[in-house]
GROMACS .gro file of C-alpha atoms in nm:
model
  400
    1MET     CA    1  -1.555  -4.222   0.242
    2LYS     CA    2  -1.859  -3.998   0.286
    3ILE     CA    3  -1.999  -3.783   0.565
    4THR     CA    4  -2.327  -3.937   0.683
    5SER     CA    5  -2.422  -3.716   0.979
    6VAL     CA    6  -2.303  -3.428   1.195
    7GLU     CA    7  -2.376  -3.408   1.567
    8CYS     CA    8  -2.374  -3.053   1.710
    9TYR     CA    9  -2.327  -3.004   2.084
   10LEU     CA   10  -2.372  -2.701   2.307
   11ASP     CA   11  -2.241  -2.716   2.663
   12ASP     CA   12  -1.959  -2.502   2.801
   13PHE     CA   13  -1.812  -2.537   2.452
   14ILE     CA   14  -1.957  -2.562   2.100
   15THR     CA   15  -1.840  -2.882   1.932
   16VAL     CA   16  -1.931  -3.097   1.636
   17LYS     CA   17  -1.882  -3.466   1.572
   18VAL     CA   18  -1.869  -3.553   1.202
   19ASN     CA   19  -1.957  -3.916   1.127
   20THR     CA   20  -1.875  -4.118   0.815
   21ASP     CA   21  -1.993  -4.431   0.637
   22GLU     CA   22  -1.671  -4.608   0.740
   23GLY     CA   23  -1.741  -4.569   1.111
   24ILE     CA   24  -1.472  -4.303   1.168
   25SER     CA   25  -1.574  -3.983   1.343
   26GLY     CA   26  -1.392  -3.654   1.392
   27PHE     CA   27  -1.431  -3.367   1.639
   28GLY     CA   28  -1.418  -2.993   1.578
   29GLU     CA   29  -1.494  -2.683   1.780
   30ALA     CA   30  -1.650  -2.344   1.709
   31GLY     CA   31  -1.451  -2.093   1.911
   32LEU     CA   32  -1.731  -1.877   2.046
   33ALA     CA   33  -1.762  -2.036   2.389
   34TYR     CA   34  -1.686  -1.701   2.553
   35GLY     CA   35  -1.867  -1.375   2.481
   36ASN     CA   36  -2.227  -1.378   2.362
   37CYS     CA   37  -2.249  -1.587   2.045
   38TRP     CA   38  -2.312  -1.941   2.174
   39GLU     CA   39  -2.652  -1.988   2.019
   40ALA     CA   40  -2.550  -1.828   1.690
   41ALA     CA   41  -2.249  -2.056   1.646
   42PHE     CA   42  -2.449  -2.362   1.754
   43GLY     CA   43  -2.711  -2.283   1.493
   44GLN     CA   44  -2.456  -2.202   1.223
   45CYS     CA   45  -2.286  -2.537   1.274
   46GLN     CA   46  -2.622  -2.703   1.205
   47ASP     CA   47  -2.680  -2.490   0.894
   48PHE     CA   48  -2.341  -2.577   0.749
   49ALA     CA   49  -2.364  -2.942   0.852
   50LYS     CA   50  -2.653  -2.982   0.608
   51LEU     CA   51  -2.424  -2.874   0.324
   52VAL     CA   52  -2.148  -3.130   0.381
   53ILE     CA   53  -2.357  -3.447   0.412
   54GLY     CA   54  -2.243  -3.685   0.139
   55MET     CA   55  -1.908  -3.511   0.085
   56ASP     CA   56  -1.570  -3.681   0.127
   57PRO     CA   57  -1.404  -3.557   0.451
   58PHE     CA   58  -1.062  -3.607   0.291
   59ASN     CA   59  -1.144  -3.323   0.052
   60THR     CA   60  -1.090  -3.048   0.308
   61GLU     CA   61  -1.009  -2.786   0.044
   62GLU     CA   62  -1.329  -2.862  -0.146
   63ILE     CA   63  -1.539  -2.851   0.171
   64TRP     CA   64  -1.380  -2.524   0.285
   65GLU     CA   65  -1.435  -2.360  -0.052
   66HIS     CA   66  -1.791  -2.492  -0.067
   67LEU     CA   67  -1.877  -2.332   0.268
   68HIS     CA   68  -1.689  -2.015   0.180
   69ARG     CA   69  -1.815  -1.953  -0.174
   70HIS     CA   70  -2.151  -2.128  -0.205
   71THR     CA   71  -2.331  -2.008   0.109
   72PHE     CA   72  -2.359  -1.638   0.016
   73TRP     CA   73  -2.253  -1.522   0.364
   74GLY     CA   74  -1.937  -1.731   0.362
   75MET     CA   75  -1.748  -1.461   0.174
   76GLY     CA   76  -1.684  -1.190   0.433
   77GLY     CA   77  -1.943  -1.341   0.664
   78GLY     CA   78  -1.774  -1.279   0.999
   79VAL     CA   79  -1.692  -1.486   1.303
   80VAL     CA   80  -2.015  -1.687   1.338
   81ILE     CA   81  -1.973  -1.810   0.981
   82THR     CA   82  -1.600  -1.885   1.008
   83SER     CA   83  -1.637  -2.052   1.349
   84ALA     CA   84  -1.878  -2.306   1.198
   85MET     CA   85  -1.644  -2.354   0.902
   86ALA     CA   86  -1.364  -2.412   1.154
   87ALA     CA   87  -1.558  -2.674   1.348
   88ILE     CA   88  -1.639  -2.879   1.039
   89ASP     CA   89  -1.292  -2.837   0.887
   90THR     CA   90  -1.113  -2.946   1.206
   91ALA     CA   91  -1.339  -3.251   1.237
   92CYS     CA   92  -1.253  -3.352   0.881
   93TRP     CA   93  -0.879  -3.327   0.953
   94ASP     CA   94  -0.939  -3.539   1.265
   95ILE     CA   95  -1.108  -3.801   1.044
   96LYS     CA   96  -0.821  -3.798   0.795
   97GLY     CA   97  -0.564  -3.854   1.068
   98LYS     CA   98  -0.764  -4.133   1.227
   99ALA     CA   99  -0.824  -4.305   0.893
  100LEU     CA  100  -0.453  -4.295   0.811
  101GLY     CA  101  -0.338  -4.372   1.166
  102VAL     CA  102  -0.126  -4.057   1.202
  103PRO     CA  103  -0.147  -3.729   1.394
  104VAL     CA  104  -0.258  -3.430   1.188
  105TYR     CA  105   0.079  -3.257   1.211
  106LYS     CA  106   0.222  -3.530   0.988
  107LEU     CA  107  -0.037  -3.445   0.722
  108ILE     CA  108   0.045  -3.073   0.714
  109GLY     CA  109   0.423  -3.098   0.688
  110GLY     CA  110   0.549  -3.287   0.991
  111LYS     CA  111   0.721  -3.153   1.299
  112THR     CA  112   0.941  -2.849   1.292
  113ASN     CA  113   0.913  -2.820   1.671
  114GLN     CA  114   0.977  -3.101   1.919
  115LYS     CA  115   0.825  -2.922   2.218
  116LEU     CA  116   0.600  -2.619   2.237
  117ARG     CA  117   0.688  -2.348   2.486
  118ALA     CA  118   0.378  -2.214   2.662
  119TYR     CA  119   0.289  -1.909   2.864
  120ALA     CA  120   0.051  -1.868   3.157
  121SER     CA  121  -0.232  -1.659   3.016
  122GLN     CA  122  -0.466  -1.400   3.171
  123LEU     CA  123  -0.306  -1.367   3.512
  124GLN     CA  124  -0.531  -1.070   3.597
  125PHE     CA  125  -0.793  -1.341   3.667
  126GLY     CA  126  -0.555  -1.540   3.889
  127TRP     CA  127  -0.359  -1.860   3.844
  128SER     CA  128  -0.351  -2.202   4.009
  129ASP     CA  129  -0.335  -2.088   4.374
  130LEU     CA  130  -0.635  -1.857   4.348
  131ILE     CA  131  -0.828  -2.091   4.118
  132GLY     CA  132  -0.763  -2.375   4.362
  133LYS     CA  133  -0.916  -2.167   4.641
  134ASN     CA  134  -1.227  -2.146   4.424
  135ASN     CA  135  -1.228  -2.528   4.394
  136ASN     CA  136  -1.135  -2.493   4.027
  137GLU     CA  137  -1.484  -2.367   3.951
  138GLY     CA  138  -1.422  -2.002   3.863
  139LEU     CA  139  -1.178  -1.718   3.803
  140GLY     CA  140  -1.129  -1.405   4.010
  141LEU     CA  141  -1.005  -1.053   3.929
  142LEU     CA  142  -0.693  -0.887   4.067
  143TYR     CA  143  -0.664  -0.515   4.142
  144ASP     CA  144  -0.362  -0.445   4.362
  145PRO     CA  145  -0.012  -0.451   4.208
  146LYS     CA  146   0.096  -0.670   4.503
  147ASP     CA  147  -0.147  -0.936   4.378
  148TYR     CA  148   0.011  -0.918   4.032
  149PHE     CA  149   0.349  -0.979   4.196
  150GLU     CA  150   0.213  -1.286   4.377
  151VAL     CA  151   0.030  -1.434   4.078
  152THR     CA  152   0.347  -1.401   3.871
  153LYS     CA  153   0.542  -1.591   4.136
  154ASN     CA  154   0.265  -1.854   4.129
  155ALA     CA  155   0.306  -1.906   3.753
  156ILE     CA  156   0.684  -1.926   3.783
  157ARG     CA  157   0.651  -2.193   4.054
  158ASP     CA  158   0.435  -2.387   3.809
  159GLY     CA  159   0.721  -2.393   3.561
  160TYR     CA  160   0.644  -2.100   3.329
  161ASP     CA  161   0.898  -1.848   3.208
  162ALA     CA  162   0.642  -1.641   3.019
  163ILE     CA  163   0.310  -1.487   3.126
  164LYS     CA  164   0.032  -1.274   2.982
  165VAL     CA  165  -0.144  -1.002   3.178
  166ASP     CA  166  -0.415  -0.748   3.103
  167PRO     CA  167  -0.334  -0.447   3.327
  168VAL     CA  168  -0.639  -0.252   3.206
  169PHE     CA  169  -0.935  -0.487   3.257
  170ALA     CA  170  -0.965  -0.430   3.634
  171PRO     CA  171  -1.041  -0.065   3.712
  172THR     CA  172  -0.837   0.125   3.969
  173ASP     CA  173  -1.131   0.131   4.210
  174PRO     CA  174  -1.182  -0.222   4.353
  175SER     CA  175  -1.531  -0.136   4.482
  176VAL     CA  176  -1.681  -0.146   4.130
  177PRO     CA  177  -1.912  -0.452   4.117
  178LEU     CA  178  -1.771  -0.741   3.916
  179PRO     CA  179  -2.085  -0.788   3.699
  180TYR     CA  180  -2.059  -0.422   3.597
  181ILE     CA  181  -1.693  -0.468   3.498
  182TRP     CA  182  -1.776  -0.770   3.282
  183GLY     CA  183  -2.068  -0.589   3.118
  184ASN     CA  184  -1.881  -0.261   3.057
  185GLN     CA  185  -1.530  -0.376   2.979
  186GLY     CA  186  -1.278  -0.097   2.946
  187THR     CA  187  -1.515   0.200   2.961
  188HIS     CA  188  -1.303   0.357   3.236
  189VAL     CA  189  -1.020   0.422   2.988
  190ARG     CA  190  -1.195   0.497   2.660
  191GLY     CA  191  -1.111   0.829   2.498
  192CYS     CA  192  -0.885   0.968   2.769
  193TYR     CA  193  -0.642   0.773   2.987
  194ARG     CA  194  -0.665   0.945   3.326
  195TYR     CA  195  -0.331   0.957   3.497
  196HIS     CA  196  -0.429   0.745   3.798
  197ASP     CA  197  -0.555   0.470   3.565
  198LEU     CA  198  -0.241   0.483   3.351
  199GLN     CA  199  -0.023   0.477   3.662
  200ARG     CA  200  -0.206   0.176   3.806
  201SER     CA  201  -0.178  -0.016   3.477
  202VAL     CA  202   0.196   0.044   3.467
  203GLU     CA  203   0.235  -0.047   3.834
  204ARG     CA  204   0.071  -0.385   3.771
  205ILE     CA  205   0.317  -0.470   3.493
  206ALA     CA  206   0.607  -0.335   3.697
  207ALA     CA  207   0.508  -0.575   3.976
  208CYS     CA  208   0.511  -0.866   3.731
  209ARG     CA  209   0.858  -0.766   3.609
  210GLU     CA  210   0.985  -0.736   3.967
  211ALA     CA  211   0.850  -1.081   4.051
  212GLY     CA  212   0.991  -1.247   3.740
  213GLY     CA  213   1.318  -1.067   3.693
  214PRO     CA  214   1.497  -1.040   3.358
  215ASP     CA  215   1.436  -1.403   3.254
  216LEU     CA  216   1.056  -1.370   3.247
  217ASP     CA  217   0.881  -1.281   2.921
  218ILE     CA  218   0.574  -1.062   2.972
  219ILE     CA  219   0.299  -1.032   2.713
  220VAL     CA  220   0.068  -0.737   2.774
  221GLU     CA  221  -0.293  -0.807   2.673
  222ILE     CA  222  -0.543  -0.526   2.621
  223HIS     CA  223  -0.846  -0.711   2.474
  224SER     CA  224  -0.900  -0.411   2.240
  225LEU     CA  225  -1.024  -0.210   2.539
  226LEU     CA  226  -0.825   0.101   2.443
  227ASP     CA  227  -0.853   0.335   2.148
  228ALA     CA  228  -0.541   0.393   1.939
  229ASN     CA  229  -0.435   0.707   2.130
  230THR     CA  230  -0.460   0.562   2.480
  231ALA     CA  231  -0.300   0.236   2.361
  232ALA     CA  232  -0.002   0.430   2.228
  233GLU     CA  233   0.023   0.622   2.557
  234LEU     CA  234   0.026   0.302   2.763
  235GLY     CA  235   0.269   0.135   2.523
  236LYS     CA  236   0.513   0.422   2.559
  237ALA     CA  237   0.490   0.403   2.938
  238LEU     CA  238   0.558   0.027   2.932
  239GLU     CA  239   0.873   0.045   2.719
  240PRO     CA  240   1.113   0.022   3.020
  241TYR     CA  241   0.966  -0.319   3.117
  242HIS     CA  242   1.081  -0.502   2.803
  243ILE     CA  243   0.746  -0.634   2.685
  244MET     CA  244   0.752  -0.947   2.465
  245TYR     CA  245   0.456  -0.810   2.266
  246PHE     CA  246   0.158  -0.579   2.305
  247GLU     CA  247  -0.156  -0.779   2.224
  248GLU     CA  248  -0.478  -0.634   2.082
  249PRO     CA  249  -0.393  -0.280   2.194
  250THR     CA  250  -0.697  -0.158   2.001
  251SER     CA  251  -0.968  -0.297   1.776
  252PRO     CA  252  -0.829  -0.468   1.463
  253GLU     CA  253  -1.117  -0.348   1.243
  254ASN     CA  254  -0.915  -0.046   1.130
  255ALA     CA  255  -0.569  -0.189   1.070
  256SER     CA  256  -0.418   0.157   1.011
  257ASN     CA  257  -0.466   0.231   1.381
  258PHE     CA  258  -0.194  -0.024   1.452
  259ARG     CA  259   0.042   0.176   1.236
  260HIS     CA  260  -0.042   0.483   1.448
  261ILE     CA  261   0.040   0.291   1.768
  262LYS     CA  262   0.361   0.153   1.618
  263GLU     CA  263   0.476   0.506   1.531
  264LYS     CA  264   0.414   0.625   1.887
  265CYS     CA  265   0.570   0.343   2.090
  266ASN     CA  266   0.844   0.084   2.047
  267LEU     CA  267   0.663  -0.230   2.159
  268PRO     CA  268   0.616  -0.527   1.924
  269LEU     CA  269   0.246  -0.550   1.835
  270ALA     CA  270   0.020  -0.853   1.805
  271THR     CA  271  -0.343  -0.923   1.719
  272GLY     CA  272  -0.553  -1.192   1.554
  273GLU     CA  273  -0.831  -1.344   1.764
  274ARG     CA  274  -1.084  -1.103   1.608
  275SER     CA  275  -0.946  -1.127   1.254
  276TYR     CA  276  -1.089  -1.397   1.033
  277THR     CA  277  -0.946  -1.581   0.731
  278ARG     CA  278  -0.653  -1.475   0.514
  279TRP     CA  279  -0.846  -1.170   0.405
  280GLY     CA  280  -0.875  -1.043   0.761
  281PHE     CA  281  -0.498  -1.057   0.806
  282ARG     CA  282  -0.405  -0.920   0.462
  283GLN     CA  283  -0.354  -0.554   0.554
  284PHE     CA  284  -0.154  -0.638   0.865
  285PHE     CA  285   0.084  -0.836   0.646
  286GLU     CA  286   0.109  -0.563   0.385
  287ASP     CA  287   0.158  -0.287   0.644
  288ARG     CA  288   0.403  -0.502   0.842
  289THR     CA  289   0.266  -0.350   1.163
  290LEU     CA  290   0.264  -0.676   1.358
  291SER     CA  291   0.549  -0.881   1.500
  292VAL     CA  292   0.324  -1.171   1.604
  293ILE     CA  293  -0.009  -1.286   1.461
  294GLN     CA  294  -0.264  -1.467   1.677
  295PRO     CA  295  -0.523  -1.644   1.462
  296ASP     CA  296  -0.784  -1.835   1.658
  297LEU     CA  297  -0.801  -2.168   1.475
  298CYS     CA  298  -1.158  -2.229   1.590
  299ASN     CA  299  -1.276  -1.888   1.468
  300THR     CA  300  -1.076  -1.813   1.155
  301GLY     CA  301  -1.173  -2.116   0.949
  302GLY     CA  302  -1.007  -2.424   1.100
  303ILE     CA  303  -0.682  -2.607   1.034
  304THR     CA  304  -0.701  -2.555   0.657
  305GLU     CA  305  -0.719  -2.175   0.685
  306THR     CA  306  -0.494  -2.131   0.987
  307LYS     CA  307  -0.206  -2.314   0.820
  308LYS     CA  308  -0.235  -2.080   0.521
  309ILE     CA  309  -0.237  -1.773   0.745
  310CYS     CA  310   0.074  -1.899   0.926
  311ASP     CA  311   0.251  -1.958   0.594
  312MET     CA  312   0.163  -1.608   0.477
  313ALA     CA  313   0.301  -1.466   0.803
  314GLN     CA  314   0.633  -1.639   0.745
  315VAL     CA  315   0.680  -1.441   0.423
  316TYR     CA  316   0.676  -1.126   0.638
  317ASP     CA  317   0.893  -1.273   0.916
  318MET     CA  318   0.605  -1.266   1.162
  319GLY     CA  319   0.582  -1.513   1.447
  320VAL     CA  320   0.267  -1.711   1.526
  321GLN     CA  321   0.095  -1.763   1.857
  322ILE     CA  322  -0.236  -1.933   1.794
  323HIS     CA  323  -0.505  -1.783   2.014
  324VAL     CA  324  -0.648  -2.058   2.235
  325CYS     CA  325  -0.942  -1.976   2.461
  326GLY     CA  326  -1.189  -2.261   2.433
  327GLY     CA  327  -1.230  -2.629   2.498
  328PRO     CA  328  -1.000  -2.929   2.474
  329ILE     CA  329  -1.060  -2.964   2.099
  330ALA     CA  330  -0.930  -2.608   2.047
  331THR     CA  331  -0.615  -2.683   2.244
  332ALA     CA  332  -0.548  -3.014   2.066
  333ALA     CA  333  -0.598  -2.869   1.718
  334ALA     CA  334  -0.371  -2.573   1.794
  335LEU     CA  335  -0.094  -2.806   1.911
  336GLN     CA  336  -0.110  -2.996   1.581
  337VAL     CA  337  -0.063  -2.681   1.372
  338GLU     CA  338   0.202  -2.533   1.603
  339ALA     CA  339   0.402  -2.854   1.580
  340ALA     CA  340   0.433  -2.810   1.204
  341ILE     CA  341   0.495  -2.438   1.149
  342PRO     CA  342   0.852  -2.301   1.153
  343ASN     CA  343   0.741  -1.954   1.268
  344PHE     CA  344   0.584  -2.082   1.592
  345THR     CA  345   0.648  -1.837   1.878
  346ILE     CA  346   0.471  -1.967   2.189
  347HIS     CA  347   0.150  -2.149   2.292
  348GLU     CA  348  -0.125  -1.988   2.497
  349GLU     CA  349  -0.219  -2.182   2.811
  350HIS     CA  350  -0.531  -2.004   2.933
  351ASN     CA  351  -0.606  -2.010   3.304
  352ALA     CA  352  -0.957  -2.131   3.217
  353ASN     CA  353  -0.787  -2.462   3.127
  354LEU     CA  354  -0.734  -2.510   3.502
  355LEU     CA  355  -1.108  -2.513   3.568
  356ASN     CA  356  -1.300  -2.835   3.627
  357LYS     CA  357  -1.528  -2.769   3.329
  358PHE     CA  358  -1.224  -2.785   3.100
  359LYS     CA  359  -1.061  -3.081   3.273
  360ARG     CA  360  -1.375  -3.294   3.246
  361ALA     CA  361  -1.463  -3.191   2.891
  362GLY     CA  362  -1.203  -3.392   2.700
  363LYS     CA  363  -1.132  -3.762   2.681
  364TYR     CA  364  -0.772  -3.667   2.769
  365TYR     CA  365  -0.635  -3.379   2.974
  366TYR     CA  366  -0.329  -3.215   2.823
  367ALA     CA  367  -0.127  -2.957   3.013
  368PRO     CA  368   0.225  -2.813   2.990
  369VAL     CA  369   0.504  -2.967   3.196
  370ASN     CA  370   0.763  -2.715   3.313
  371GLY     CA  371   0.611  -2.458   3.083
  372ALA     CA  372   0.612  -2.666   2.763
  373TYR     CA  373   0.374  -2.900   2.580
  374GLU     CA  374   0.462  -3.239   2.448
  375ILE     CA  375   0.289  -3.285   2.112
  376PRO     CA  376   0.019  -3.556   2.117
  377ASP     CA  377   0.095  -3.846   1.883
  378LEU     CA  378  -0.251  -4.005   1.877
  379PRO     CA  379  -0.415  -4.028   1.532
  380GLY     CA  380  -0.606  -3.720   1.422
  381ILE     CA  381  -0.597  -3.417   1.648
  382GLY     CA  382  -0.542  -3.644   1.950
  383GLN     CA  383  -0.855  -3.542   2.142
  384GLU     CA  384  -1.225  -3.617   2.168
  385MET     CA  385  -1.499  -3.480   2.389
  386SER     CA  386  -1.578  -3.689   2.695
  387GLU     CA  387  -1.886  -3.909   2.702
  388GLU     CA  388  -1.999  -3.732   3.020
  389VAL     CA  389  -2.005  -3.392   2.851
  390LEU     CA  390  -2.170  -3.519   2.535
  391ALA     CA  391  -2.441  -3.693   2.735
  392ASN     CA  392  -2.532  -3.373   2.921
  393ALA     CA  393  -2.502  -3.121   2.637
  394ARG     CA  394  -2.776  -2.989   2.412
  395LYS     CA  395  -2.757  -3.195   2.096
  396LYS     CA  396  -2.880  -3.158   1.739
  397VAL     CA  397  -2.810  -3.424   1.476
  398VAL     CA  398  -2.803  -3.340   1.107
  399ILE     CA  399  -2.844  -3.643   0.881
  400GLU     CA  400  -2.911  -3.717   0.513
   0.00000   0.00000   0.00000
């Protein structure tokens, strides 16, 4: 079997369709659909597509190494590079599963988990009630602790016993224009955590705990908006609320800062969506500063690389929660890996998955039932992009 062409698509998500001479195609996704790297990832997928034409998609290790070692920028090249590697790699695994008539999880070790517990993610932007009021077209932003109480109740009614909340993203002052908040994320707490901001952040999490009681797990997300000192200060203040883990409390670029935070507060720490490949996680493993790693499969190099990162984490008794904030291909691929790994912790169900743009993007719509995912048993990753989305997306085809 040989790769004959690669179709690259840019819509709400960045996806590739890898075609072969045996008529089998596979889908992959570059995980840069949020932030400001759409065009870069779209172009990088085209650049790398040229390099895999004629290769055997079953040789995923060879293809991964080729893109990593023979492209100059592949070694230490950053997220645009590894997102394109991820898209092509995932599509090749999808082809392998389809050709053999089995789901990918059977090719990477088989199930160690029968169901995948999920959490309701990013409740500071609302959940199903609020999103429904917006006709499933957009997210909001919550300020008042009373709203955090209500959105937690909303998630619990939908069957979840775990949530994730960023108590820092929304400033204390609700009159700040939303476009300014999005364009200047976290500047209100950089360098010095003013007491009223610290107090409001804690009040928001306290409201979630009050709404959920002792049986609710709460993940606190910071999106790297804090420096190490303010993150440690907030972590210490949140200790009474029994936090499941403290995610991206500061930027992962200097891993030693996580050791500083760990010495100052007693919360389990997590990071990973902005760390790429095994090399990006190496120091966190060696320092043993994390309790949970969160590799983004569509950014860190695909199924091939993510499985290796998860296996490395197991050596250090670290749990895995794959970061999922993208399209239906990202969700499907993550479920395949999570089904196979014994150190699976929980699956991220982002509230953006409730939006119409996500629901219409895939051939199938997967969602948790009573807070848990069934694992798709279709061949490959169990998902394809919908014909509607492909027909309306920008498209570039790379051929021999």
